[in-house]
Coordinates of C-alpha atoms and ligand atoms in Angstrom, one line a residue:
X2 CA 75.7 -10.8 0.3
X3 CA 71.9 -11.2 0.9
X4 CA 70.7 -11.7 4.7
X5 CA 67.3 -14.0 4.3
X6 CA 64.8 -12.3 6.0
X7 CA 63.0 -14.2 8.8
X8 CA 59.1 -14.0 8.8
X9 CA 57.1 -15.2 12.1
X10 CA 53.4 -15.8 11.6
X11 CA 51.3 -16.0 15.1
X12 CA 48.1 -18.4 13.9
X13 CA 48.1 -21.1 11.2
X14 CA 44.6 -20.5 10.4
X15 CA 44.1 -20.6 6.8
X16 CA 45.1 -16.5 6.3
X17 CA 48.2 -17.5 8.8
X18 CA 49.4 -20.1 6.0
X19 CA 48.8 -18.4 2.9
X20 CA 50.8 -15.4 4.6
X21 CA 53.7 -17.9 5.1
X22 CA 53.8 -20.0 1.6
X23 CA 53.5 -16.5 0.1
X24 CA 56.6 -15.5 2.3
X25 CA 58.8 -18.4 1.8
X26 CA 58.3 -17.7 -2.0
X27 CA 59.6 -14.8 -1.4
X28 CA 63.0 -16.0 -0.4
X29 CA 61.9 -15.4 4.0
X30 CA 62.6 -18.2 6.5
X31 CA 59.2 -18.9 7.5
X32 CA 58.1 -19.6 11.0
X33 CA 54.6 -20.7 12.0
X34 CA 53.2 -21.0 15.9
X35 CA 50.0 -22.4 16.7
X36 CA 48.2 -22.6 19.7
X37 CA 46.2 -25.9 18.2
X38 CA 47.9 -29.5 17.2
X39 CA 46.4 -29.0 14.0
X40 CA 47.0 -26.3 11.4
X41 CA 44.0 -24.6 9.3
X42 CA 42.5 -23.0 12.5
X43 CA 38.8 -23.1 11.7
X44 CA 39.2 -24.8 8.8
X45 CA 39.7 -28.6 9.7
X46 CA 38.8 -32.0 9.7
X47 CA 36.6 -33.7 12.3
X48 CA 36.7 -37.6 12.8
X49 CA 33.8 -39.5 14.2
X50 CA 34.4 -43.3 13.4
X51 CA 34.9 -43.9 9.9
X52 CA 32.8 -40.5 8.9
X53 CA 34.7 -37.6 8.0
X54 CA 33.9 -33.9 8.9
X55 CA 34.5 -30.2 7.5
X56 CA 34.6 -28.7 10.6
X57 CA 34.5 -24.6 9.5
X58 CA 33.8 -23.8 5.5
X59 CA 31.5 -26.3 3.9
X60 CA 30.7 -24.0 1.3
X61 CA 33.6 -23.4 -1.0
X62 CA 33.6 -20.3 -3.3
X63 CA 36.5 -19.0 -5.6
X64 CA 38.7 -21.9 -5.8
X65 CA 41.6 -20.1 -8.0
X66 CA 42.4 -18.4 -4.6
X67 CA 43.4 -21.2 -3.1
X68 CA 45.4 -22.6 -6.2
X69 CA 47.2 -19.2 -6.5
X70 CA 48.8 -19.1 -3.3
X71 CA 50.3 -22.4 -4.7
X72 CA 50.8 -21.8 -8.0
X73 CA 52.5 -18.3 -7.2
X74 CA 54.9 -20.2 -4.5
X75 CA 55.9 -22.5 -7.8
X76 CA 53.5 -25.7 -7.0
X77 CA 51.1 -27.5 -8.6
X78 CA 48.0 -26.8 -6.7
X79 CA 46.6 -30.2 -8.0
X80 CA 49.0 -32.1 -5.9
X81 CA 47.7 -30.9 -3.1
X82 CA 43.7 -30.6 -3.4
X83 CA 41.2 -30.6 -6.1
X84 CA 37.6 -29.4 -6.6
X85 CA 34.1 -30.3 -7.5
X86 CA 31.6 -27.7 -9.0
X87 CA 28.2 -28.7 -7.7
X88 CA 26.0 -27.4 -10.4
X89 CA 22.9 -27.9 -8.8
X90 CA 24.6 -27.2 -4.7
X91 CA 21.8 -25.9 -2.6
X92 CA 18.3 -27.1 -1.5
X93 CA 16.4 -24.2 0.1
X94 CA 13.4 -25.6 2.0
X95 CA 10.9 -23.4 3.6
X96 CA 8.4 -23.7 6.2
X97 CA 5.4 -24.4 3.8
X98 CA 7.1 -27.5 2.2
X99 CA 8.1 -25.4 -1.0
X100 CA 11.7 -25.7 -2.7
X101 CA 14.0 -23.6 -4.0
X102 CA 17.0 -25.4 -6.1
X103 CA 20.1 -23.0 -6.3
X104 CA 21.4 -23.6 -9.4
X105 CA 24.8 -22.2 -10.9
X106 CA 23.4 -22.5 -14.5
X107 CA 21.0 -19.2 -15.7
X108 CA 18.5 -21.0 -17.8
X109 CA 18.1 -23.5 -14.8
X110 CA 17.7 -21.3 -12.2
X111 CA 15.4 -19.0 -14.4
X112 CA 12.8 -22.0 -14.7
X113 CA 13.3 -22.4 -10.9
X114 CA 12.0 -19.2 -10.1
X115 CA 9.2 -19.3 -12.6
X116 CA 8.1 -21.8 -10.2
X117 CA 7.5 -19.3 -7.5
X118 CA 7.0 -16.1 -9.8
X119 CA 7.3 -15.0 -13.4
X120 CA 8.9 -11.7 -12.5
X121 CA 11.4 -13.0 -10.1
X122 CA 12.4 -15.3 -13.3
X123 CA 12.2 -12.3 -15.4
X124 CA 14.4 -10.2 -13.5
X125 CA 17.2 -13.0 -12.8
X126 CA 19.4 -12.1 -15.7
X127 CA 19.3 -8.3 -14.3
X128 CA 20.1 -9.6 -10.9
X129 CA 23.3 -11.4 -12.3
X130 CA 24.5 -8.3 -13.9
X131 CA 24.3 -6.1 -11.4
X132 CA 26.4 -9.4 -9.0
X133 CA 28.8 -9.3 -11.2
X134 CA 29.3 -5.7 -11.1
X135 CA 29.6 -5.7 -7.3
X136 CA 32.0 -8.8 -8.0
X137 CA 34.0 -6.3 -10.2
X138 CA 34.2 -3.3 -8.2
X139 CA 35.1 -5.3 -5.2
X140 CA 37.8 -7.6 -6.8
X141 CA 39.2 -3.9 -7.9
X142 CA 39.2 -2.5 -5.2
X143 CA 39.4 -3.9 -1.8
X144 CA 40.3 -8.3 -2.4
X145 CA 44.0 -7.6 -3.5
X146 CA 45.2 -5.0 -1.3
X147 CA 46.6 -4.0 2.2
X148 CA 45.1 -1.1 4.0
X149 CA 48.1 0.1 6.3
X150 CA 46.8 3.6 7.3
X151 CA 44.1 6.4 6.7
X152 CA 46.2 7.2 3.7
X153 CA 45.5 4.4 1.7
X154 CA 42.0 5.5 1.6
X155 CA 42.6 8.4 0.0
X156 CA 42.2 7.7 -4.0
X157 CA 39.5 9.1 -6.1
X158 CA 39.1 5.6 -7.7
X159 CA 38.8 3.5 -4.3
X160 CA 36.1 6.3 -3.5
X161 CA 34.9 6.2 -6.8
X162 CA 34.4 2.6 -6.7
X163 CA 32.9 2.3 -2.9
X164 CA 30.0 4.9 -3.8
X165 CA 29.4 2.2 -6.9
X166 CA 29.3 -0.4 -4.1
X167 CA 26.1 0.2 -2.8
X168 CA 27.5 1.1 0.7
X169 CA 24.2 3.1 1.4
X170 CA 21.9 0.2 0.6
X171 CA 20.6 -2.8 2.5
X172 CA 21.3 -6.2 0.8
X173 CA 17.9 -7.2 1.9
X174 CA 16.5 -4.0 -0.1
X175 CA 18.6 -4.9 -3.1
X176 CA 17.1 -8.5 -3.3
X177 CA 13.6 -6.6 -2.8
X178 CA 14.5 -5.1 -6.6
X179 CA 14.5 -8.2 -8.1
X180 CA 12.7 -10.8 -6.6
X181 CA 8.9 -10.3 -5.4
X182 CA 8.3 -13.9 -3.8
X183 CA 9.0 -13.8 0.2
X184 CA 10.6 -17.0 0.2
X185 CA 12.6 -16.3 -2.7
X186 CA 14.0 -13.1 -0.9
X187 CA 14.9 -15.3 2.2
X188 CA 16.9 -17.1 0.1
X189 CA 19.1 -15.0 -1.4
X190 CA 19.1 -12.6 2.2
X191 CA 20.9 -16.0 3.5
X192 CA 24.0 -14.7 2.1
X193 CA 24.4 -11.7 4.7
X194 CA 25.0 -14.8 7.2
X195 CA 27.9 -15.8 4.9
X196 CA 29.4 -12.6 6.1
X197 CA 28.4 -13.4 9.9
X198 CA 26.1 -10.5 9.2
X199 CA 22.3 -9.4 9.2
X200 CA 21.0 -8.6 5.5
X201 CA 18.9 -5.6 6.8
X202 CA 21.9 -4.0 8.3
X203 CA 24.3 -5.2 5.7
X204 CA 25.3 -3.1 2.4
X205 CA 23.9 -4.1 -1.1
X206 CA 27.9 -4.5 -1.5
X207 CA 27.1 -8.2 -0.7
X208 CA 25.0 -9.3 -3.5
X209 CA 29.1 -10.3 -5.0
X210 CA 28.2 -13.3 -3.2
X211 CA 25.2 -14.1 -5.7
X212 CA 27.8 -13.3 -8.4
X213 CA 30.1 -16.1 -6.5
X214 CA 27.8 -18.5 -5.9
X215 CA 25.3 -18.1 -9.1
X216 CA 27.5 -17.5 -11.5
X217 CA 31.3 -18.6 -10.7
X218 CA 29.7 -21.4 -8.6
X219 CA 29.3 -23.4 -5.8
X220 CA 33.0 -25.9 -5.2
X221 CA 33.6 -28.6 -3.1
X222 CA 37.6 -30.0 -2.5
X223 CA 37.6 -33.4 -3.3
X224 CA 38.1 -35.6 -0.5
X225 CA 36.7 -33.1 2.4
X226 CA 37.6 -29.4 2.2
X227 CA 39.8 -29.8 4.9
X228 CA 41.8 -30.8 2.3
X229 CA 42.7 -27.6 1.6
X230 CA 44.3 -26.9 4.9
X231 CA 46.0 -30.2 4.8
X232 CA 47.0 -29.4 1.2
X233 CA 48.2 -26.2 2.7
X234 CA 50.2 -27.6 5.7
X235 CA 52.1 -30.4 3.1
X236 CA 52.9 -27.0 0.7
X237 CA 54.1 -25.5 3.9
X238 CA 56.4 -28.6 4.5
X239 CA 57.2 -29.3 1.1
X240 CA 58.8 -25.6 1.1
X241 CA 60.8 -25.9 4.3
X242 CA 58.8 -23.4 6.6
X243 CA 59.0 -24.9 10.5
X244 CA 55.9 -25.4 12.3
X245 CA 55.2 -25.3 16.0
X246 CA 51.7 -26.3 16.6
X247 CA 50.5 -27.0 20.3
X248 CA 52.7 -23.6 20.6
X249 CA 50.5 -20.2 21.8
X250 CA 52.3 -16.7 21.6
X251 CA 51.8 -15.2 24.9
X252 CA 53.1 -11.7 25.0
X253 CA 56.3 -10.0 23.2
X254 CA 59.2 -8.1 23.8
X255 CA 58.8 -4.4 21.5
X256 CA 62.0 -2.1 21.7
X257 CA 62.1 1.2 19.6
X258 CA 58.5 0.8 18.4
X259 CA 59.0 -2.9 16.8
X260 CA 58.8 -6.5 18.1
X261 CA 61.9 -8.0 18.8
X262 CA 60.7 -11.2 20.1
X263 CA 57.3 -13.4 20.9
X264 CA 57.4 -15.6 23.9
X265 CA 55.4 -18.9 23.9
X266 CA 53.5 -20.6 27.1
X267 CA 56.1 -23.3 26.5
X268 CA 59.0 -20.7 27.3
X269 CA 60.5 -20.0 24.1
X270 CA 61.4 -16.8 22.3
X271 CA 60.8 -16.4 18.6
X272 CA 62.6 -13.7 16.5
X273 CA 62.0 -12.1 13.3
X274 CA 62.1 -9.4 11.1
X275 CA 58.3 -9.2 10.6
X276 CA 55.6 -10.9 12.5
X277 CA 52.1 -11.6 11.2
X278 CA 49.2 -12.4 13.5
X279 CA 46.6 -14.4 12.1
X280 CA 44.8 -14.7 15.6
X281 CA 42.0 -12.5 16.0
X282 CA 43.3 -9.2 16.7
X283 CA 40.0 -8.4 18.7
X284 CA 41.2 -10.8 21.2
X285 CA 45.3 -10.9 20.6
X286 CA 46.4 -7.6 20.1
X287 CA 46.5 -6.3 23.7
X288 CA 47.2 -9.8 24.6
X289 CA 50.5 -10.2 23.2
X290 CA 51.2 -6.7 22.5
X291 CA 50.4 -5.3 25.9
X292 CA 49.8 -1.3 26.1
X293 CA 50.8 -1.2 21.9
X294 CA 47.9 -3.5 21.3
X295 CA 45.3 -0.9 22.3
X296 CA 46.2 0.9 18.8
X297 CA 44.2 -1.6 16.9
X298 CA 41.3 -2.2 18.8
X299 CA 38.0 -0.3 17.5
X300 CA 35.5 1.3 19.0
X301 CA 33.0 -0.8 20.7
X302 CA 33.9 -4.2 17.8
X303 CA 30.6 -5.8 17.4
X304 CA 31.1 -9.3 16.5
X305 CA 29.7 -11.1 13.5
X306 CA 27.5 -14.7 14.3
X307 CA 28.9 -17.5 15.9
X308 CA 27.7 -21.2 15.1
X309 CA 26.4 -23.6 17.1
X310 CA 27.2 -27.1 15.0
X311 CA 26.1 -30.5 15.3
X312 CA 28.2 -32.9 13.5
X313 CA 25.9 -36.4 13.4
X314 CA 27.3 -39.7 11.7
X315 CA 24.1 -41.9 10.7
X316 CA 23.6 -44.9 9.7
X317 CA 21.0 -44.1 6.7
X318 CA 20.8 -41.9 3.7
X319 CA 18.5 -39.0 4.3
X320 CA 16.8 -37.7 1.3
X321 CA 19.0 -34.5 1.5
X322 CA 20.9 -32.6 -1.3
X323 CA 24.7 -32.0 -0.3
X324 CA 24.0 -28.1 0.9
X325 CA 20.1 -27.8 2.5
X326 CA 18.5 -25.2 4.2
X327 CA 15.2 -25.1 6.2
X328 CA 14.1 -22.2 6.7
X329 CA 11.9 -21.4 9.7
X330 CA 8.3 -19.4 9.9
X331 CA 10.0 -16.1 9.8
X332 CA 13.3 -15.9 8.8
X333 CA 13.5 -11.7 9.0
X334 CA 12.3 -12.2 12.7
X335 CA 15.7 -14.5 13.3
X336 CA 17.8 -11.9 12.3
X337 CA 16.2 -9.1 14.8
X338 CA 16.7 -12.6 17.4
X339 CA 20.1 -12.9 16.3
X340 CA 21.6 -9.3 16.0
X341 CA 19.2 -7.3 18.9
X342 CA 18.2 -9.7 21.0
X343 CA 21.5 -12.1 21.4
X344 CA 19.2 -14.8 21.4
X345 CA 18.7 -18.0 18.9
X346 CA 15.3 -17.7 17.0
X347 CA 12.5 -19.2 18.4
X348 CA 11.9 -21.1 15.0
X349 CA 15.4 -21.2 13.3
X350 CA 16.9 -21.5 10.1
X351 CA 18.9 -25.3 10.0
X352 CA 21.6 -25.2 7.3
X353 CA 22.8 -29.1 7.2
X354 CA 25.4 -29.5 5.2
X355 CA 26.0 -34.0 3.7
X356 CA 28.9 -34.1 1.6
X357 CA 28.7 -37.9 1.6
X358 CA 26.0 -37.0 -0.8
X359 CA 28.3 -35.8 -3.6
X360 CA 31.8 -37.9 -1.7
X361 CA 30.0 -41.1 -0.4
X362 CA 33.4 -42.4 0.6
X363 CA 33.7 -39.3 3.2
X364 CA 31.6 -41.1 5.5
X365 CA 30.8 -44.9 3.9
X366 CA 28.4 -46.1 6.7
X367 CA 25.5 -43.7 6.2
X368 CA 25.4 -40.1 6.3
X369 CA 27.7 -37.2 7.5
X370 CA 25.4 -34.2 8.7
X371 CA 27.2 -31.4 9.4
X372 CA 24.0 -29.4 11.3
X373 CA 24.5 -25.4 11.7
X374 CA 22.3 -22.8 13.4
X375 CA 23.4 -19.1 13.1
X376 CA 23.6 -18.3 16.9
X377 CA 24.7 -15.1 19.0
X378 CA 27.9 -14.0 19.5
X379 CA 28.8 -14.5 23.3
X380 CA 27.8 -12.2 25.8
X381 CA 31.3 -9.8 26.7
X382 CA 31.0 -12.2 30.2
X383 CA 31.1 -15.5 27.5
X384 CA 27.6 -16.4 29.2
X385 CA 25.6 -19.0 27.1
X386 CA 21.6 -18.0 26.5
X387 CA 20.7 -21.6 25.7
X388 CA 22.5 -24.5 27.2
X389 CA 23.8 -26.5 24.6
X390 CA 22.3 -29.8 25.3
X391 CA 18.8 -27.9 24.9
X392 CA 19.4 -26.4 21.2
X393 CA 20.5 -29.9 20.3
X394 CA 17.2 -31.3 21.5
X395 CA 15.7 -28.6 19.8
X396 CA 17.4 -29.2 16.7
X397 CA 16.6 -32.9 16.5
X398 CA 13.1 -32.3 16.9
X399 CA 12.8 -29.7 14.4
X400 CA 14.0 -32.1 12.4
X401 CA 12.7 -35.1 12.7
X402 CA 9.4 -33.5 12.0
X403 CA 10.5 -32.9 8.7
X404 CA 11.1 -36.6 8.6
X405 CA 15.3 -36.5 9.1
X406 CA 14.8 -38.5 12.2
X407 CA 18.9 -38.6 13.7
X408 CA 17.8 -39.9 16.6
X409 CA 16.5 -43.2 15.1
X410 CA 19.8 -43.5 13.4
X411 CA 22.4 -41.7 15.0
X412 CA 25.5 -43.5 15.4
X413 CA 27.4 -40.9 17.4
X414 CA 27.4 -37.3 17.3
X415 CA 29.1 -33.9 19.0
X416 CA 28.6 -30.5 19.5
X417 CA 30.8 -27.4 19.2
X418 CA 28.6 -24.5 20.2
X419 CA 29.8 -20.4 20.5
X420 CA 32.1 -21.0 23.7
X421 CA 34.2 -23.8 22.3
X422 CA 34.5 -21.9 19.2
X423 CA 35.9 -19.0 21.2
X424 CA 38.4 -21.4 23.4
X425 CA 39.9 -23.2 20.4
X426 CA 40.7 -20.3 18.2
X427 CA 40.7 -17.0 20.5
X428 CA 37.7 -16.1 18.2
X429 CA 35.9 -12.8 20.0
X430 CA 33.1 -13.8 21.4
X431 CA 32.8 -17.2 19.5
X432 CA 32.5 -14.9 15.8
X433 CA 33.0 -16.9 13.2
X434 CA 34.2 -13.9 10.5
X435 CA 35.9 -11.2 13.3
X436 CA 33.6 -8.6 13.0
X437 CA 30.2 -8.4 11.5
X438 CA 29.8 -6.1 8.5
X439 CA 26.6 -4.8 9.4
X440 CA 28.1 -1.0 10.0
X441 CA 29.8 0.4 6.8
X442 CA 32.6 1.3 8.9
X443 CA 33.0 -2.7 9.5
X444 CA 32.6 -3.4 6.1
X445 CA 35.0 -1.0 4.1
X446 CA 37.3 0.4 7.3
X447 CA 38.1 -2.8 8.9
X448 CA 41.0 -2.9 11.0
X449 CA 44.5 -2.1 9.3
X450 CA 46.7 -4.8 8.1
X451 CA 49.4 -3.1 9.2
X452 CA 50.2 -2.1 12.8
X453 CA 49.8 1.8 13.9
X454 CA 52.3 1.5 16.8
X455 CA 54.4 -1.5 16.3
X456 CA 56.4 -1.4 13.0
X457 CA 57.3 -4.8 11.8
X458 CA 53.8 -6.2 12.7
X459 CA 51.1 -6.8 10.3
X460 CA 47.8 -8.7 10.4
X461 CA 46.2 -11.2 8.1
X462 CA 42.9 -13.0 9.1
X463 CA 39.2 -12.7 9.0
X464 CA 39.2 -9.6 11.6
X465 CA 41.2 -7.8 9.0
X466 CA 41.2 -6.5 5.4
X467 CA 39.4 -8.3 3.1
X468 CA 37.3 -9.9 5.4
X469 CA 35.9 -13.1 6.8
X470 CA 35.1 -16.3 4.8
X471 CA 37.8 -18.8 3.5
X472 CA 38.6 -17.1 0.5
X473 CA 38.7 -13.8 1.8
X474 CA 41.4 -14.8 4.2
X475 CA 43.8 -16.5 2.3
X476 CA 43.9 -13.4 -0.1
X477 CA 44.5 -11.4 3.0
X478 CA 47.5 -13.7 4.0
X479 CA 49.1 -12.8 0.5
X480 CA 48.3 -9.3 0.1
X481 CA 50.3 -9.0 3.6
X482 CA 53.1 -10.9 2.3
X483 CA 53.2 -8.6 -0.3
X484 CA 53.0 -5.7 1.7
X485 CA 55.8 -7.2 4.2
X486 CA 58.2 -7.6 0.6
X487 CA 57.8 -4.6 -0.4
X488 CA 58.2 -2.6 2.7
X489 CA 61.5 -5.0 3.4
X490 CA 62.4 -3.7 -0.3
X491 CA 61.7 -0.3 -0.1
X492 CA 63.8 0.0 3.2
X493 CA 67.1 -2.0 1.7
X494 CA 66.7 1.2 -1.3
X495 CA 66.5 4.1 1.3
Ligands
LIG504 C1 31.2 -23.3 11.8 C2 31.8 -22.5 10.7 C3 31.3 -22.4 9.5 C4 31.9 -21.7 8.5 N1 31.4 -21.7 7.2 C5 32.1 -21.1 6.2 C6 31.8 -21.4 4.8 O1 30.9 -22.1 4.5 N2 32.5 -20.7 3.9 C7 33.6 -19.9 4.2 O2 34.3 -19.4 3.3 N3 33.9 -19.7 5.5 C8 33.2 -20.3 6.5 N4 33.6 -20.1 7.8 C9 34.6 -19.0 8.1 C10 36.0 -19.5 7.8 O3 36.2 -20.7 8.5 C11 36.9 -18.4 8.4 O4 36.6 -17.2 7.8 C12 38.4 -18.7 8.1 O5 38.7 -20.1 8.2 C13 39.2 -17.9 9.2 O6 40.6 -18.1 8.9 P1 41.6 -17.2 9.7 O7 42.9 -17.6 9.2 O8 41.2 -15.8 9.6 O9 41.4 -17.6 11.2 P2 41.4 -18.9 12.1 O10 41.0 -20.1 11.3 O11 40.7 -18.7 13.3 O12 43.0 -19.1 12.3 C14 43.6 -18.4 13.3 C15 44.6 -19.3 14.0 O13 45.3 -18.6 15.0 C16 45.5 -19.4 16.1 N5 45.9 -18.6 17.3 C17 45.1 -17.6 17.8 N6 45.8 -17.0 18.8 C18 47.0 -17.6 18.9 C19 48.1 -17.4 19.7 N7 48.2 -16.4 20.6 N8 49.2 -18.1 19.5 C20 49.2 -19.1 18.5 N9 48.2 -19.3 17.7 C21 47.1 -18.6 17.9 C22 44.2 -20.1 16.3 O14 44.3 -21.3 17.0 C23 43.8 -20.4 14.8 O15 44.3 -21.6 14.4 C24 33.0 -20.9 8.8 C25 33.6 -20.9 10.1 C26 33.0 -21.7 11.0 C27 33.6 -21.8 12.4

């Protein structure tokens, strides 16, 4: 006779519901807590009278990550969500009135760049090959698998294929190989913040994201990407996996090195034969795992950016493209604001993401301006450097004096700066991807998935292996679930 396995998952953040379709395809009785009434964790929908909000990923890369967590649980992905490539997706503006288009089309894009410089447009087919190598060492070596222990470091072709990562070399220097115009290189350095990171800190192993974005493209879920969550939380029902949201995992009971139980603020016990937490482990581990908890915690964890967001309904069309970004005076200056000095920049990059300007029915009474500003992480004491209604002020009149005047048109509008982000999801201090990956040890030694000092507990989440960023996570959710079957297998042959 087989006993079903039962699988509890702390977090029903994006990485916390791919671990638990992956789970219940696996034959496990599936249990989900959440601390929030709604499931997707950062990923979510915002309402503000009829105009509809992303709240968390606007920008939507690797879409067949998504569908395979369905596909693989024996769905069709398309009755759940569906996506949009947006050819021409981002408008980068910068401080002298210039534009850069970010096209996912070569020939496109290499006119683009003539526009600024014939070398940069000369070396833009070299700068794709070389993405799409780091694309190709990285999706061979780190996306699809667990790291459990020092062990699993130990291959000649994960070493092999690290040293061919550019670990050594700065993504801003890499971009410096191939593009000569300043304002071009700002550009592309924006991806480090992708990875809540700094692009002169950050390895050249980032330029996969120009692969991603240039070349695989730019998506957007039909509807509002929060209709991937949702899309998620129907699979999850659809499959027969309970959820408890409005439910927050408090502590545990461990005997003989494994959990045997969590316990909930609301007074109830869940038990399982494996537990997954999809909580940040820099903030949950010692939390709910008291002493054992220390185990996973690294040395001095330095945070990647927070966000501080305005979400604006209008009653206009702005003349904006779906994904726009001004850029300020000095954008390398931000960064040394951002990462030494914990401060916002003094003239800061605005990233202001409309997709009423691709989904019109999103948001039918004018525009939906999801407004973001790379900001600090929290102080360790959660102390604010900026009071929020100020950097909203500020925000507004940066903008309105490039004529986006929300002020004149606002219809309502709210804020969810660093603090709240760390309240809603236990995010340390407010980071948006868990740790920032501008150490190498951060980057390629993140913590385990797998607990050193509590046996049936494994992790799954931006603070974990891959990484941060929507896709990353969900493929972290299923490599665990994989990880969790095949331990369960390996013990029932022993
Ligand atoms: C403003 C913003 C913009 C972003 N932009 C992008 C983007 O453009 N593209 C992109 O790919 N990514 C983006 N990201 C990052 C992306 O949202 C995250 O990497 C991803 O959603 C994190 O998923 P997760 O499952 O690791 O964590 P989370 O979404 O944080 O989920 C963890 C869940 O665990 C719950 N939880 C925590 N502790 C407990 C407990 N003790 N008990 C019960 N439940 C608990 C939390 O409430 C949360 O729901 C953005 C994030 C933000 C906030």
């Amino acid at each position: 006779m087989t006993i079903t396995k039962k699988a509890v998952i702390i977090g029903g953040g994006l990485g916390g519901l791919s671990a638990a379709i992956s789970l219940r395809a696996a034959d496990y009785e599936v249990t989900i807590l959440e601390k929030n009434q709604h499931l997707g964790g950062k990923l979510h929908e915002v309402k503000l009278g009829d105009a509809s909000f992303d709240f968390g990923p606007n920008t939507i890369t690797m879409p067949h990550v998504f569908q395979n967590v369905l596909n693989d649980a024996g769905l069709n992905p398309d009755d759940y969500f569906t996506f949009s490539r947006l050819d021409s997706h981002t408008k980068n503006v910068f401080a002298d009135g210039s534009s850069l288009m970010f096209h996912s089309d070569k020939d496109r894009m290499i006119q683009e760049l003539a526009n600024f410089d014939d070398e940069s447009a000369l070396r833009y087919p070299a700068y794709l090959k070389e993405t799409e190598k780091l694309y190709t060492l990285a999706n061979t070596h780190f996306f699809h698998r667990t790291f459990s222990s020092w062990r699993d470091y130990l291959s000649v072709p994960l070493a092999k294929g690290t040293m061919m990562a550019r670990p050594l070399e700065t993504l801003d220097h890499f971009h410096r190989k191939f593009f000569k115009d300043e304002r071009i290189v700002s550009a592309f350095n924006r991806y480090a913040t992708y990875i809540g990171s700094s692009p002169f800190l950050t390895p050249a192993t980032f330029g996969l994201i120009g692969h991603l974005e240039m070349s695989q493209g730019v998506f957007y879920a039909n509807g509002g990407n929060h209709t991937i969550s949702d899309g998620f939380a129907k699979a999850c029902k659809d499959l027969g996996i309970i959820v408890h949201t409005g439910c927050e995992v408090i502590s545990s009971t461990i005997q003989n090195g494994a959990i045997q139980e969590v316990l909930t603020q609301d007074g109830n016990t869940f038990s399982g034969d494996a537990f997954v937490l999809n909580g940040d482990l820099l903030t949950q581990s010692e939390r709910i795992l008291g002493e054992h908890g220390s185990a996973h915690m690294t040395n001095k964890p330095e945070p990647s950016v927070s966000a501080f967001v305005v979400m604006a309904s209008v009653n206009t069309r702005f003349d904006l493209h779906h994904h726009q970004v001004f850029f300020g005076q000095d954008p390398s200056l931000e960064f040394d604001q951002l990462f030494r000095k914990h401060s916002f920049g003094e003239d800061p990059t605005i990233y202001i993401c409309t997709s009423s300007k691709s989904d019109p029915a999103v948001s039918p009474s004018g525009d939906n301006l999801f407004i973001l500003l790379n900001a600090p992480p929290l102080q360790a004491d959660l102390s604010l450097s900026e009071h929020p209604d100020e950097t909203k002020k500020r925000i507004y009149k940066i903008l309105s004096e490039k004529k986006i005047s929300i002020e004149d048109h606002l219809i309502t509008d709210q804020v969810v700066g660093q603090l709240d982000i760390a309240k809603r999801f236990h995010a340390y201090r407010g980071a948006l991807y868990g740790l920032s990956s501008n150490r190498q040890r951060d980057t390629f030694l993140r913590p385990f998935n797998k607990s050193a000092s509590v046996s049936n507990l494994y992790f799954a989440g931006g603070s974990t292996h891959p990484g941060g960023g929507s896709p990353m996570v969900v493929l972290s959710g299923k490599n665990v679930a994989n990880l969790i079957v095949t331990n369960h297998s390996q013990i029932k042959r022993t």
